[in-house]
Backbone as numpy.savetxt, mean C-alpha at the origin, in Angstrom:
# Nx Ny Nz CAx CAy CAz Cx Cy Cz
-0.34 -17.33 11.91 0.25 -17.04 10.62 1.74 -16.77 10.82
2.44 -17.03 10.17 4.49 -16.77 10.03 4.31 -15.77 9.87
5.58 -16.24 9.74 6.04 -14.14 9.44 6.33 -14.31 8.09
6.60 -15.22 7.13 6.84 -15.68 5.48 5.37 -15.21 5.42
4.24 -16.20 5.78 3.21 -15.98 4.99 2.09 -14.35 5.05
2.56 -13.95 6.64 1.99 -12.79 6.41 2.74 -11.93 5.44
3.76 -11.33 4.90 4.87 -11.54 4.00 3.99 -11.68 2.90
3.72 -12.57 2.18 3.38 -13.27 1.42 1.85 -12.96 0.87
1.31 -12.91 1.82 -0.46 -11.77 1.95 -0.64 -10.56 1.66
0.47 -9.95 2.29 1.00 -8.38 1.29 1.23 -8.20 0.46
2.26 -8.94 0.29 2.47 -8.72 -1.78 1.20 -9.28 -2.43
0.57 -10.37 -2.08 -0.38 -10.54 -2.89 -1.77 -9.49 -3.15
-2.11 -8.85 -1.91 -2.55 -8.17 -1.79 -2.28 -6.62 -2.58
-0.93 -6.49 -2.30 -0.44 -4.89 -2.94 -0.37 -5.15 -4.70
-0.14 -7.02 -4.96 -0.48 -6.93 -6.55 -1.81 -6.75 -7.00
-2.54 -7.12 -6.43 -4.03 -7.56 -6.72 -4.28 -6.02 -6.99
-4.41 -5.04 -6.12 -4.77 -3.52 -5.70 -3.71 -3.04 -7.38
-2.78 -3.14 -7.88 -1.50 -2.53 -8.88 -2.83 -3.12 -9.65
-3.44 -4.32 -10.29 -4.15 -4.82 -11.24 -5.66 -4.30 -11.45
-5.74 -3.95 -9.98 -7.18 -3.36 -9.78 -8.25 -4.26 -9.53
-8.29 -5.48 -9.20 -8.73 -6.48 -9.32 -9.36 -6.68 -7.45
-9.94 -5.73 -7.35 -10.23 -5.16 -5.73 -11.02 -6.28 -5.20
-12.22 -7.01 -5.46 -13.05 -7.49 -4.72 -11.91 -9.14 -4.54
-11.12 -9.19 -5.42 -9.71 -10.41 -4.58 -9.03 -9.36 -3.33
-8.53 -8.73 -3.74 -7.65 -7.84 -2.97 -8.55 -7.66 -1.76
-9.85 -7.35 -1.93 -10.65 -7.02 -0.21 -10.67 -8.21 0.30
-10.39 -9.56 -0.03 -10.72 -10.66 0.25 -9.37 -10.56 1.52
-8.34 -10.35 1.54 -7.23 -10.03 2.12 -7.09 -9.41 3.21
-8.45 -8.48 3.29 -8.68 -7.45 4.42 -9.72 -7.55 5.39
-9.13 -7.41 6.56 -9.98 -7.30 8.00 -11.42 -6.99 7.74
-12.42 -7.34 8.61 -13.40 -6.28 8.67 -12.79 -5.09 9.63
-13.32 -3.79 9.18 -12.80 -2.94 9.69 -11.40 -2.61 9.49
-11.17 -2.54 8.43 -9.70 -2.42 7.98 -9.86 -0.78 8.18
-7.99 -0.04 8.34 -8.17 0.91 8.66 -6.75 1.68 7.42
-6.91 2.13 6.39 -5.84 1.81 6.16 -5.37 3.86 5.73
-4.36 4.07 5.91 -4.02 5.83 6.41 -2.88 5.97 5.20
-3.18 7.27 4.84 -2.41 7.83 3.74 -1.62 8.86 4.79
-0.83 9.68 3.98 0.36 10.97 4.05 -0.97 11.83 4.09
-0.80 12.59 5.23 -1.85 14.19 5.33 -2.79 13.21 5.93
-4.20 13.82 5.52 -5.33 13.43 6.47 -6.47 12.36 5.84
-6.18 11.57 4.65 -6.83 10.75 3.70 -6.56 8.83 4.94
-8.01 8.95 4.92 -8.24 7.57 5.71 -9.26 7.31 4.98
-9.39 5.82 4.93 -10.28 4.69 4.67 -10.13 3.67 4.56
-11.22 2.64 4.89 -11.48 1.09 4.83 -11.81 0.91 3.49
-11.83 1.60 2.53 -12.70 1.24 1.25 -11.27 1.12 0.17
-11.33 0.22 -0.33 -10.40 0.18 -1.69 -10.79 0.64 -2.59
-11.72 1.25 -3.13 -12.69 1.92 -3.76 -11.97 3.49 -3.68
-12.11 4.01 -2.87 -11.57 5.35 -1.87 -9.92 5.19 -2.60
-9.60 4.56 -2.51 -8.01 4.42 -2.72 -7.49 4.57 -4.37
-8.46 3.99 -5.14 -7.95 4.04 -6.71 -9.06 5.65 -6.57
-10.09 5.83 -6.32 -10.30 7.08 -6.47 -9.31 8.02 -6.14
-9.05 8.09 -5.10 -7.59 9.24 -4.51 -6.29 9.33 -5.23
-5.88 7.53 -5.75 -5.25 7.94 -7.04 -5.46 8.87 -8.29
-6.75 8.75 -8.57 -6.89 10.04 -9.77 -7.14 11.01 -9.53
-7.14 11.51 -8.56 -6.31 12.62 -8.09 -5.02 13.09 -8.59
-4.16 12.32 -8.53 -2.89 12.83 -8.54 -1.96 12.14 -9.50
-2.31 10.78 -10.06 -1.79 10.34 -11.25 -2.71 9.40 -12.55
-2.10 9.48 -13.52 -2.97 8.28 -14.33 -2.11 7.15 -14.28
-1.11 7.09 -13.88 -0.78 5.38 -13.39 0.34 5.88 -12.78
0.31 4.15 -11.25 1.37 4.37 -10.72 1.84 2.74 -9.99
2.84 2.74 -10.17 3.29 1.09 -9.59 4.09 1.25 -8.50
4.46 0.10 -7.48 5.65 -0.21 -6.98 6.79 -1.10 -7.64
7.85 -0.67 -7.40 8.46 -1.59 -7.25 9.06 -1.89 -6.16
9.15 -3.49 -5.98 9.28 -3.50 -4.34 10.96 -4.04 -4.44
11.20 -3.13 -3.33 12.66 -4.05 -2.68 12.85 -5.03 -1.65
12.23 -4.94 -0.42 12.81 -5.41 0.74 11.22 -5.70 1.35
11.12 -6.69 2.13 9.96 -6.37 3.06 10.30 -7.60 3.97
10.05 -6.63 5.20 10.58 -7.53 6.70 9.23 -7.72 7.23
9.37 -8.58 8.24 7.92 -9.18 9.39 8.45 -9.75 10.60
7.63 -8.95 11.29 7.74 -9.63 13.01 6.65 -9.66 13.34
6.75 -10.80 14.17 5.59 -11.29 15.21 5.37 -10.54 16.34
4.26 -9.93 16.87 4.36 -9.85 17.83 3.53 -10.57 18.81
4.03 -9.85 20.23 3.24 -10.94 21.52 1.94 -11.18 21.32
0.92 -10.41 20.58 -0.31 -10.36 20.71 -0.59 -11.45 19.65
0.36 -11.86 18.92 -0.24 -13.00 17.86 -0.16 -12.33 16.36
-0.48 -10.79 16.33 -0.07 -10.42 15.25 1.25 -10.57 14.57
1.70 -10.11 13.05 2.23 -9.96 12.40 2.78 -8.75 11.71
3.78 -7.65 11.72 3.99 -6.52 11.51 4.88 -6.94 10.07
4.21 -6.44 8.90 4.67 -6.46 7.79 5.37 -4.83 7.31
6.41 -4.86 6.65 7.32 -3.45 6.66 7.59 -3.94 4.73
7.01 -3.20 4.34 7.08 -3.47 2.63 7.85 -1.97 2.13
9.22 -1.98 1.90 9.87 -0.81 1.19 9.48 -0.89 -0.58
10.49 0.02 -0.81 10.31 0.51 -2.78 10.09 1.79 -3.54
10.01 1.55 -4.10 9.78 2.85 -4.68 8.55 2.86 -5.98
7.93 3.72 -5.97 6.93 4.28 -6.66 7.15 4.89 -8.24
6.92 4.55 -9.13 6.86 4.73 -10.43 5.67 5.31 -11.21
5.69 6.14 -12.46 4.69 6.33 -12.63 4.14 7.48 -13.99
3.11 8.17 -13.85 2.93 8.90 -15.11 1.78 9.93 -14.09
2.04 11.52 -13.89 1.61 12.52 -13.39 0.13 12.86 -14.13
-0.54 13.47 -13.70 -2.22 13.95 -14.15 -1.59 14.92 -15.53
-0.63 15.44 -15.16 0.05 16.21 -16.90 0.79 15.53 -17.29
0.99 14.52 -17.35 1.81 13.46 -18.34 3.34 13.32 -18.28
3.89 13.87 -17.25 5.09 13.90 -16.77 5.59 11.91 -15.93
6.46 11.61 -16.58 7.02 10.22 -15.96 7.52 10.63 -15.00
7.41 9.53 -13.68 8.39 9.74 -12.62 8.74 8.50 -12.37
9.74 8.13 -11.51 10.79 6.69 -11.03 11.20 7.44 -9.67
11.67 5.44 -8.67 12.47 6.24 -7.92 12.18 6.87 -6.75
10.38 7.16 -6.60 9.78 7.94 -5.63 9.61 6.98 -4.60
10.45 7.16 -3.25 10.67 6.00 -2.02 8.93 5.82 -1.29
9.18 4.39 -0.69 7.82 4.49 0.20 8.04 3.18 0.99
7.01 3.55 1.96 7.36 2.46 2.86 5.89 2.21 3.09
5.39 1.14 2.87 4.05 0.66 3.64 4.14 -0.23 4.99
3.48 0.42 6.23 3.46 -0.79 6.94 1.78 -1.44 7.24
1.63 -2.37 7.45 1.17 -3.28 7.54 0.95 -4.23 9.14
-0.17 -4.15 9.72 -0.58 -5.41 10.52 -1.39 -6.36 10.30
-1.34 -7.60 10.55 -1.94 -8.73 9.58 -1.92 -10.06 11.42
-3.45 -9.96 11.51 -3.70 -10.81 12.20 -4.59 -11.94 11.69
-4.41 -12.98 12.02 -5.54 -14.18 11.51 -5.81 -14.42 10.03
-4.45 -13.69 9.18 -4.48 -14.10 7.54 -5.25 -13.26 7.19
-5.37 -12.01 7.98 -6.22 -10.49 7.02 -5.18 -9.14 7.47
-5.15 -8.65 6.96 -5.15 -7.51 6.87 -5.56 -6.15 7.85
-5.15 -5.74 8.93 -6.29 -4.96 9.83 -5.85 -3.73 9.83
-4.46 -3.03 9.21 -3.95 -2.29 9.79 -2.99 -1.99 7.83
-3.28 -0.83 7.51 -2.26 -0.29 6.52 -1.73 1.24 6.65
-0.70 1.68 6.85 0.26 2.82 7.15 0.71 2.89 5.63
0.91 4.43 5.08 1.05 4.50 3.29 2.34 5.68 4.38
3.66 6.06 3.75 4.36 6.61 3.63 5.20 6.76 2.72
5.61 7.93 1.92 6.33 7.78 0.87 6.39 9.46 0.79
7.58 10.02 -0.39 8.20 10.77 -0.64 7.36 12.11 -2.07
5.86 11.36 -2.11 5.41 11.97 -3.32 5.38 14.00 -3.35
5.22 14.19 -1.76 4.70 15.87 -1.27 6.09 16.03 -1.63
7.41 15.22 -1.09 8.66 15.84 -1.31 9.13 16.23 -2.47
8.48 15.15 -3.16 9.15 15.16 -4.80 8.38 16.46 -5.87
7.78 17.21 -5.28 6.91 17.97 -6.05 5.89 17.19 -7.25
6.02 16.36 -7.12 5.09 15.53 -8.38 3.95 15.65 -8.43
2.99 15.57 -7.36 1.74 16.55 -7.30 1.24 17.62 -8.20
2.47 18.36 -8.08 2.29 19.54 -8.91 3.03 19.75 -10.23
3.52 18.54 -11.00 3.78 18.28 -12.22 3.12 17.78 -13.37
């Protein structure tokens, strides 16, 4: 796989997941996908993931800026997806603006590997 098209598997992937439209979006992902939030929230389940969202908001988007990819020796693909996070709080408070960085490993046109980082604990929004 390039480094365009793994590229290219992410965003499709990170739209599919924004639409909710999961059983396309799992189509994207490894068996054994591993994919890690901020604090101690892990799972393979996309399921797990819009749940953990309502937790903490009733809607939330990216918008994306930048996203780089390298190959590495092993054949993989290291996808680096920046942006920022938009959105509407569990009390109805709007937010913009909130940074994040997803990374991403993508071997054989799936998905095996998702890293979630972003600025939400900083921003107090949690608790808005």
């Amino acid at each position: 796989m390039t480094e365009q098209d793994a590229k290219e598997l992410v965003r499709r992937y990170l739209d599919l997941m924004a639409e909710r439209r999961v059983e396309e979006a799992r189509a994207c992902l490894a068996d054994g996908v591993q994919i890690v939030f901020p604090g101690e929230f892990r799972t393979g389940e996309l399921n797990d993931i819009i749940d953990y969202g309502r937790t903490r908001y009733t809607a939330v988007r990216k918008h994306y800026r930048e996203a780089e990819a390298y190959a590495m020796a092993d054949g993989a693909v290291r996808v680096i997806q920046q942006g920022t996070l938009h959105g509407i709080t569990l009390k109805g408070a709007r937010f913009d603006g909130i940074r994040y960085v997803d990374i991403f490993l993508v071997r054989d046109g799936r998905i095996e590997r998702q890293e979630v980082y972003n600025d939400v604990a900083e921003s107090g929004l949690v608790h808005q």
